[in-house]
């Protein structure tokens, strides 16, 4: 028997289901993609971008990594952002974290997790930048707050990329959003940290310091 046969079977059923409802779906999609959204989310298997916002293939461009980080020098993430903004011309970049994030929780621990601790160092930075907000909390409340603060910080990192800065300079319509998803009830919370232009971004940075 072929390895992972059940997945091939499920794939056939899925493709057939779609073709039954819309015979031209794959033909149309094979010719071009024109998504309006770039999703930057966590790799967690419980947070699948398309399903959460109920969008079919072709509607959302996706980058995922542990704890939905946008690291200034991460060529992988930056390449995704560049392609999404400059070629696909997405109108929205959504950074979506989630409560109960293993990456966030691990970053709060004082134990050795191996190589990944170097990645989680970026979350430790967020924790240090926001010590005043986090020190008064503990347990679950503290974890949830760090999930939110991490998303807000990554939104700022997206805004700081040369790609987004140049898009705004050109006058492109491009909004950056920060959301947090609850794996307990499937609901997304808007952190109301949406930034749509350079002036708004500068104002945000100034009010933070
Ligand atoms: Co996560």
PDB file of C-alpha atoms and ligand atoms in Angstrom:
ATOM      1  CA  UNK A   1       0.000   0.000   0.000  1.00  0.00           C
ATOM      2  CA  UNK A   2       1.183   3.468  -0.910  1.00  0.00           C
ATOM      3  CA  UNK A   3       2.448   5.503   2.069  1.00  0.00           C
ATOM      4  CA  UNK A   4      -0.106   8.022   3.339  1.00  0.00           C
ATOM      5  CA  UNK A   5      -2.720   6.548   1.008  1.00  0.00           C
ATOM      6  CA  UNK A   6      -5.531   8.081   3.065  1.00  0.00           C
ATOM      7  CA  UNK A   7      -4.248  11.579   2.315  1.00  0.00           C
ATOM      8  CA  UNK A   8      -4.226  10.940  -1.441  1.00  0.00           C
ATOM      9  CA  UNK A   9      -7.735   9.559  -1.141  1.00  0.00           C
ATOM     10  CA  UNK A  10      -8.917  12.610   0.797  1.00  0.00           C
ATOM     11  CA  UNK A  11      -7.260  14.870  -1.756  1.00  0.00           C
ATOM     12  CA  UNK A  12      -9.174  13.225  -4.617  1.00  0.00           C
ATOM     13  CA  UNK A  13     -12.445  13.561  -2.736  1.00  0.00           C
ATOM     14  CA  UNK A  14     -11.731  17.217  -1.965  1.00  0.00           C
ATOM     15  CA  UNK A  15     -10.829  18.081  -5.575  1.00  0.00           C
ATOM     16  CA  UNK A  16     -13.904  16.233  -6.864  1.00  0.00           C
ATOM     17  CA  UNK A  17     -16.176  18.026  -4.409  1.00  0.00           C
ATOM     18  CA  UNK A  18     -14.912  21.396  -5.582  1.00  0.00           C
ATOM     19  CA  UNK A  19     -15.253  20.464  -9.273  1.00  0.00           C
ATOM     20  CA  UNK A  20     -18.791  19.279  -8.692  1.00  0.00           C
ATOM     21  CA  UNK A  21     -19.796  22.690  -7.367  1.00  0.00           C
ATOM     22  CA  UNK A  22     -17.655  24.715  -9.755  1.00  0.00           C
ATOM     23  CA  UNK A  23     -16.294  22.767 -12.768  1.00  0.00           C
ATOM     24  CA  UNK A  24     -14.025  25.653 -13.856  1.00  0.00           C
ATOM     25  CA  UNK A  25     -12.555  26.312 -10.403  1.00  0.00           C
ATOM     26  CA  UNK A  26      -9.103  24.792 -10.913  1.00  0.00           C
ATOM     27  CA  UNK A  27      -8.803  25.912 -14.536  1.00  0.00           C
ATOM     28  CA  UNK A  28      -9.539  29.481 -13.514  1.00  0.00           C
ATOM     29  CA  UNK A  29      -7.185  29.377 -10.539  1.00  0.00           C
ATOM     30  CA  UNK A  30      -4.352  27.780 -12.531  1.00  0.00           C
ATOM     31  CA  UNK A  31      -4.221  30.856 -14.744  1.00  0.00           C
ATOM     32  CA  UNK A  32      -3.595  33.397 -12.008  1.00  0.00           C
ATOM     33  CA  UNK A  33      -3.827  34.176  -8.322  1.00  0.00           C
ATOM     34  CA  UNK A  34      -5.059  37.557  -7.126  1.00  0.00           C
ATOM     35  CA  UNK A  35      -5.334  37.377  -3.342  1.00  0.00           C
ATOM     36  CA  UNK A  36      -6.134  40.555  -1.444  1.00  0.00           C
ATOM     37  CA  UNK A  37      -4.636  39.348   1.812  1.00  0.00           C
ATOM     38  CA  UNK A  38      -1.266  38.271   3.130  1.00  0.00           C
ATOM     39  CA  UNK A  39      -1.585  36.212   6.295  1.00  0.00           C
ATOM     40  CA  UNK A  40       1.356  35.949   8.685  1.00  0.00           C
ATOM     41  CA  UNK A  41       0.420  33.360  11.282  1.00  0.00           C
ATOM     42  CA  UNK A  42       1.702  30.656  13.594  1.00  0.00           C
ATOM     43  CA  UNK A  43       2.651  27.199  12.290  1.00  0.00           C
ATOM     44  CA  UNK A  44       0.338  25.638  14.902  1.00  0.00           C
ATOM     45  CA  UNK A  45      -1.837  22.973  13.243  1.00  0.00           C
ATOM     46  CA  UNK A  46      -4.898  24.404  14.948  1.00  0.00           C
ATOM     47  CA  UNK A  47      -4.621  27.743  13.193  1.00  0.00           C
ATOM     48  CA  UNK A  48      -5.089  27.118   9.442  1.00  0.00           C
ATOM     49  CA  UNK A  49      -5.365  30.501   7.721  1.00  0.00           C
ATOM     50  CA  UNK A  50      -7.896  29.764   4.964  1.00  0.00           C
ATOM     51  CA  UNK A  51     -10.262  27.770   7.149  1.00  0.00           C
ATOM     52  CA  UNK A  52     -10.417  30.282   9.975  1.00  0.00           C
ATOM     53  CA  UNK A  53     -11.606  33.060   7.687  1.00  0.00           C
ATOM     54  CA  UNK A  54     -13.523  30.622   5.491  1.00  0.00           C
ATOM     55  CA  UNK A  55     -11.749  31.512   2.241  1.00  0.00           C
ATOM     56  CA  UNK A  56     -11.148  29.126  -0.671  1.00  0.00           C
ATOM     57  CA  UNK A  57      -7.781  28.543  -2.413  1.00  0.00           C
ATOM     58  CA  UNK A  58      -6.607  31.641  -4.266  1.00  0.00           C
ATOM     59  CA  UNK A  59      -7.877  34.207  -1.779  1.00  0.00           C
ATOM     60  CA  UNK A  60      -5.114  34.427   0.799  1.00  0.00           C
ATOM     61  CA  UNK A  61      -1.307  34.393   0.516  1.00  0.00           C
ATOM     62  CA  UNK A  62       0.230  32.756   3.564  1.00  0.00           C
ATOM     63  CA  UNK A  63       3.426  32.779   5.591  1.00  0.00           C
ATOM     64  CA  UNK A  64       3.583  30.821   8.827  1.00  0.00           C
ATOM     65  CA  UNK A  65       6.307  30.240  11.372  1.00  0.00           C
ATOM     66  CA  UNK A  66       6.517  29.527  15.068  1.00  0.00           C
ATOM     67  CA  UNK A  67       4.771  32.323  16.973  1.00  0.00           C
ATOM     68  CA  UNK A  68       4.051  34.431  13.856  1.00  0.00           C
ATOM     69  CA  UNK A  69       7.253  36.445  14.013  1.00  0.00           C
ATOM     70  CA  UNK A  70       8.434  39.055  11.527  1.00  0.00           C
ATOM     71  CA  UNK A  71      12.167  39.218  12.111  1.00  0.00           C
ATOM     72  CA  UNK A  72      13.938  42.174  10.431  1.00  0.00           C
ATOM     73  CA  UNK A  73      16.481  39.935   8.676  1.00  0.00           C
ATOM     74  CA  UNK A  74      14.351  36.848   7.943  1.00  0.00           C
ATOM     75  CA  UNK A  75      14.756  36.523   4.159  1.00  0.00           C
ATOM     76  CA  UNK A  76      12.024  33.919   4.025  1.00  0.00           C
ATOM     77  CA  UNK A  77       9.391  36.178   5.571  1.00  0.00           C
ATOM     78  CA  UNK A  78      10.676  39.302   3.780  1.00  0.00           C
ATOM     79  CA  UNK A  79      10.541  37.535   0.411  1.00  0.00           C
ATOM     80  CA  UNK A  80       6.933  36.553   1.068  1.00  0.00           C
ATOM     81  CA  UNK A  81       6.051  40.127   2.011  1.00  0.00           C
ATOM     82  CA  UNK A  82       7.829  41.519  -1.057  1.00  0.00           C
ATOM     83  CA  UNK A  83       6.112  39.135  -3.447  1.00  0.00           C
ATOM     84  CA  UNK A  84       2.730  39.734  -1.826  1.00  0.00           C
ATOM     85  CA  UNK A  85       3.022  43.533  -1.860  1.00  0.00           C
ATOM     86  CA  UNK A  86       4.920  44.210  -5.077  1.00  0.00           C
ATOM     87  CA  UNK A  87       3.721  41.450  -7.403  1.00  0.00           C
ATOM     88  CA  UNK A  88       0.366  40.287  -6.046  1.00  0.00           C
ATOM     89  CA  UNK A  89      -0.478  43.765  -4.760  1.00  0.00           C
ATOM     90  CA  UNK A  90      -2.305  42.571  -1.662  1.00  0.00           C
ATOM     91  CA  UNK A  91      -4.295  45.286   0.106  1.00  0.00           C
ATOM     92  CA  UNK A  92      -4.003  43.876   3.614  1.00  0.00           C
ATOM     93  CA  UNK A  93      -1.308  42.195   5.668  1.00  0.00           C
ATOM     94  CA  UNK A  94      -2.714  40.378   8.667  1.00  0.00           C
ATOM     95  CA  UNK A  95      -0.482  39.266  11.527  1.00  0.00           C
ATOM     96  CA  UNK A  96      -2.541  36.695  13.400  1.00  0.00           C
ATOM     97  CA  UNK A  97      -1.344  35.207  16.669  1.00  0.00           C
ATOM     98  CA  UNK A  98      -3.279  32.814  18.849  1.00  0.00           C
ATOM     99  CA  UNK A  99      -3.878  32.344  22.538  1.00  0.00           C
ATOM    100  CA  UNK A 100      -2.268  29.230  23.978  1.00  0.00           C
ATOM    101  CA  UNK A 101       0.670  29.567  21.568  1.00  0.00           C
ATOM    102  CA  UNK A 102       3.365  27.020  22.447  1.00  0.00           C
ATOM    103  CA  UNK A 103       6.083  29.357  21.171  1.00  0.00           C
ATOM    104  CA  UNK A 104       4.928  32.195  23.400  1.00  0.00           C
ATOM    105  CA  UNK A 105       4.641  29.917  26.423  1.00  0.00           C
ATOM    106  CA  UNK A 106       8.065  28.378  25.830  1.00  0.00           C
ATOM    107  CA  UNK A 107       9.594  31.862  25.575  1.00  0.00           C
ATOM    108  CA  UNK A 108       8.263  32.620  29.068  1.00  0.00           C
ATOM    109  CA  UNK A 109       9.939  29.578  30.583  1.00  0.00           C
ATOM    110  CA  UNK A 110      13.440  29.506  31.954  1.00  0.00           C
ATOM    111  CA  UNK A 111      14.261  26.075  30.525  1.00  0.00           C
ATOM    112  CA  UNK A 112      16.346  24.775  27.633  1.00  0.00           C
ATOM    113  CA  UNK A 113      14.351  23.935  24.468  1.00  0.00           C
ATOM    114  CA  UNK A 114      17.365  23.580  22.184  1.00  0.00           C
ATOM    115  CA  UNK A 115      17.890  25.507  18.955  1.00  0.00           C
ATOM    116  CA  UNK A 116      14.407  26.980  18.973  1.00  0.00           C
ATOM    117  CA  UNK A 117      15.356  29.154  21.946  1.00  0.00           C
ATOM    118  CA  UNK A 118      17.292  31.326  19.494  1.00  0.00           C
ATOM    119  CA  UNK A 119      14.072  31.962  17.564  1.00  0.00           C
ATOM    120  CA  UNK A 120      12.097  32.458  20.766  1.00  0.00           C
ATOM    121  CA  UNK A 121      14.642  35.114  21.761  1.00  0.00           C
ATOM    122  CA  UNK A 122      12.599  37.511  19.619  1.00  0.00           C
ATOM    123  CA  UNK A 123       9.611  36.914  21.896  1.00  0.00           C
ATOM    124  CA  UNK A 124      11.799  37.422  24.953  1.00  0.00           C
ATOM    125  CA  UNK A 125      12.641  40.827  23.431  1.00  0.00           C
ATOM    126  CA  UNK A 126       8.916  41.652  23.182  1.00  0.00           C
ATOM    127  CA  UNK A 127       8.554  40.595  26.805  1.00  0.00           C
ATOM    128  CA  UNK A 128      11.409  42.867  27.866  1.00  0.00           C
ATOM    129  CA  UNK A 129      10.069  45.849  25.863  1.00  0.00           C
ATOM    130  CA  UNK A 130       6.733  45.465  27.662  1.00  0.00           C
ATOM    131  CA  UNK A 131       7.888  44.480  31.150  1.00  0.00           C
ATOM    132  CA  UNK A 132       5.677  47.180  32.710  1.00  0.00           C
ATOM    133  CA  UNK A 133       2.517  45.596  31.271  1.00  0.00           C
ATOM    134  CA  UNK A 134       3.521  42.002  31.958  1.00  0.00           C
ATOM    135  CA  UNK A 135       5.065  42.163  35.427  1.00  0.00           C
ATOM    136  CA  UNK A 136       1.722  42.768  37.107  1.00  0.00           C
ATOM    137  CA  UNK A 137       0.204  39.640  35.524  1.00  0.00           C
ATOM    138  CA  UNK A 138       0.761  35.928  36.029  1.00  0.00           C
ATOM    139  CA  UNK A 139      -0.221  32.537  34.614  1.00  0.00           C
ATOM    140  CA  UNK A 140      -2.734  32.456  31.796  1.00  0.00           C
ATOM    141  CA  UNK A 141      -3.357  36.202  31.862  1.00  0.00           C
ATOM    142  CA  UNK A 142       0.317  36.870  31.335  1.00  0.00           C
ATOM    143  CA  UNK A 143       0.542  34.367  28.470  1.00  0.00           C
ATOM    144  CA  UNK A 144      -2.490  35.884  26.735  1.00  0.00           C
ATOM    145  CA  UNK A 145      -1.127  39.404  27.155  1.00  0.00           C
ATOM    146  CA  UNK A 146       2.220  38.377  25.658  1.00  0.00           C
ATOM    147  CA  UNK A 147       0.379  36.794  22.691  1.00  0.00           C
ATOM    148  CA  UNK A 148      -1.294  40.154  22.045  1.00  0.00           C
ATOM    149  CA  UNK A 149       1.828  42.248  22.631  1.00  0.00           C
ATOM    150  CA  UNK A 150       3.787  39.961  20.324  1.00  0.00           C
ATOM    151  CA  UNK A 151       1.286  40.500  17.501  1.00  0.00           C
ATOM    152  CA  UNK A 152       1.422  44.278  18.026  1.00  0.00           C
ATOM    153  CA  UNK A 153       5.223  44.188  17.877  1.00  0.00           C
ATOM    154  CA  UNK A 154       5.186  42.109  14.682  1.00  0.00           C
ATOM    155  CA  UNK A 155       2.743  44.589  13.115  1.00  0.00           C
ATOM    156  CA  UNK A 156       5.339  47.283  13.791  1.00  0.00           C
ATOM    157  CA  UNK A 157       8.052  45.083  12.289  1.00  0.00           C
ATOM    158  CA  UNK A 158       5.962  44.627   9.122  1.00  0.00           C
ATOM    159  CA  UNK A 159       5.477  48.414   8.908  1.00  0.00           C
ATOM    160  CA  UNK A 160       9.220  48.927   9.329  1.00  0.00           C
ATOM    161  CA  UNK A 161      10.164  46.743   6.375  1.00  0.00           C
ATOM    162  CA  UNK A 162      11.499  48.627   3.359  1.00  0.00           C
ATOM    163  CA  UNK A 163       8.803  46.839   1.359  1.00  0.00           C
ATOM    164  CA  UNK A 164       5.890  48.380   3.252  1.00  0.00           C
ATOM    165  CA  UNK A 165       7.652  51.739   3.640  1.00  0.00           C
ATOM    166  CA  UNK A 166       8.163  51.916  -0.133  1.00  0.00           C
ATOM    167  CA  UNK A 167       4.593  50.809  -0.845  1.00  0.00           C
ATOM    168  CA  UNK A 168       3.258  53.660   1.296  1.00  0.00           C
ATOM    169  CA  UNK A 169       5.703  56.072  -0.360  1.00  0.00           C
ATOM    170  CA  UNK A 170       4.286  55.044  -3.750  1.00  0.00           C
ATOM    171  CA  UNK A 171       0.791  55.686  -2.401  1.00  0.00           C
ATOM    172  CA  UNK A 172      -0.293  52.029  -2.555  1.00  0.00           C
ATOM    173  CA  UNK A 173      -3.371  51.013  -0.584  1.00  0.00           C
ATOM    174  CA  UNK A 174      -1.908  48.744   2.083  1.00  0.00           C
ATOM    175  CA  UNK A 175      -3.175  48.164   5.634  1.00  0.00           C
ATOM    176  CA  UNK A 176      -1.411  46.176   8.327  1.00  0.00           C
ATOM    177  CA  UNK A 177      -3.632  44.446  10.885  1.00  0.00           C
ATOM    178  CA  UNK A 178      -3.042  42.652  14.199  1.00  0.00           C
ATOM    179  CA  UNK A 179      -5.386  39.837  15.233  1.00  0.00           C
ATOM    180  CA  UNK A 180      -5.442  37.069  17.834  1.00  0.00           C
ATOM    181  CA  UNK A 181      -7.315  33.816  17.340  1.00  0.00           C
ATOM    182  CA  UNK A 182      -8.783  31.734  20.136  1.00  0.00           C
ATOM    183  CA  UNK A 183      -8.236  27.995  19.698  1.00  0.00           C
ATOM    184  CA  UNK A 184     -10.889  27.502  22.404  1.00  0.00           C
ATOM    185  CA  UNK A 185     -13.825  28.933  20.450  1.00  0.00           C
ATOM    186  CA  UNK A 186     -12.572  29.612  16.917  1.00  0.00           C
ATOM    187  CA  UNK A 187     -13.133  33.355  17.181  1.00  0.00           C
ATOM    188  CA  UNK A 188     -10.709  36.029  15.975  1.00  0.00           C
ATOM    189  CA  UNK A 189     -10.171  39.168  18.058  1.00  0.00           C
ATOM    190  CA  UNK A 190      -9.117  42.375  16.288  1.00  0.00           C
ATOM    191  CA  UNK A 191      -6.428  44.103  18.360  1.00  0.00           C
ATOM    192  CA  UNK A 192      -7.419  47.377  16.691  1.00  0.00           C
ATOM    193  CA  UNK A 193      -3.881  48.151  15.780  1.00  0.00           C
ATOM    194  CA  UNK A 194      -4.549  48.683  12.064  1.00  0.00           C
ATOM    195  CA  UNK A 195      -2.042  50.959  10.316  1.00  0.00           C
ATOM    196  CA  UNK A 196      -2.765  52.230   6.806  1.00  0.00           C
ATOM    197  CA  UNK A 197      -0.057  54.802   6.050  1.00  0.00           C
ATOM    198  CA  UNK A 198       3.279  56.219   7.086  1.00  0.00           C
ATOM    199  CA  UNK A 199       1.864  59.124   9.118  1.00  0.00           C
ATOM    200  CA  UNK A 200      -0.277  56.767  11.173  1.00  0.00           C
ATOM    201  CA  UNK A 201       2.739  54.536  11.724  1.00  0.00           C
ATOM    202  CA  UNK A 202       4.924  57.414  12.910  1.00  0.00           C
ATOM    203  CA  UNK A 203       2.177  58.482  15.293  1.00  0.00           C
ATOM    204  CA  UNK A 204       1.948  54.948  16.674  1.00  0.00           C
ATOM    205  CA  UNK A 205       5.685  54.721  17.239  1.00  0.00           C
ATOM    206  CA  UNK A 206       5.766  58.128  18.937  1.00  0.00           C
ATOM    207  CA  UNK A 207       2.889  57.289  21.294  1.00  0.00           C
ATOM    208  CA  UNK A 208       4.581  54.042  22.315  1.00  0.00           C
ATOM    209  CA  UNK A 209       7.774  55.613  23.620  1.00  0.00           C
TER     210      UNK A 209
HETATM  211 CO1  LIG B   1       1.514  29.255  18.092  1.00  0.00          CO
END
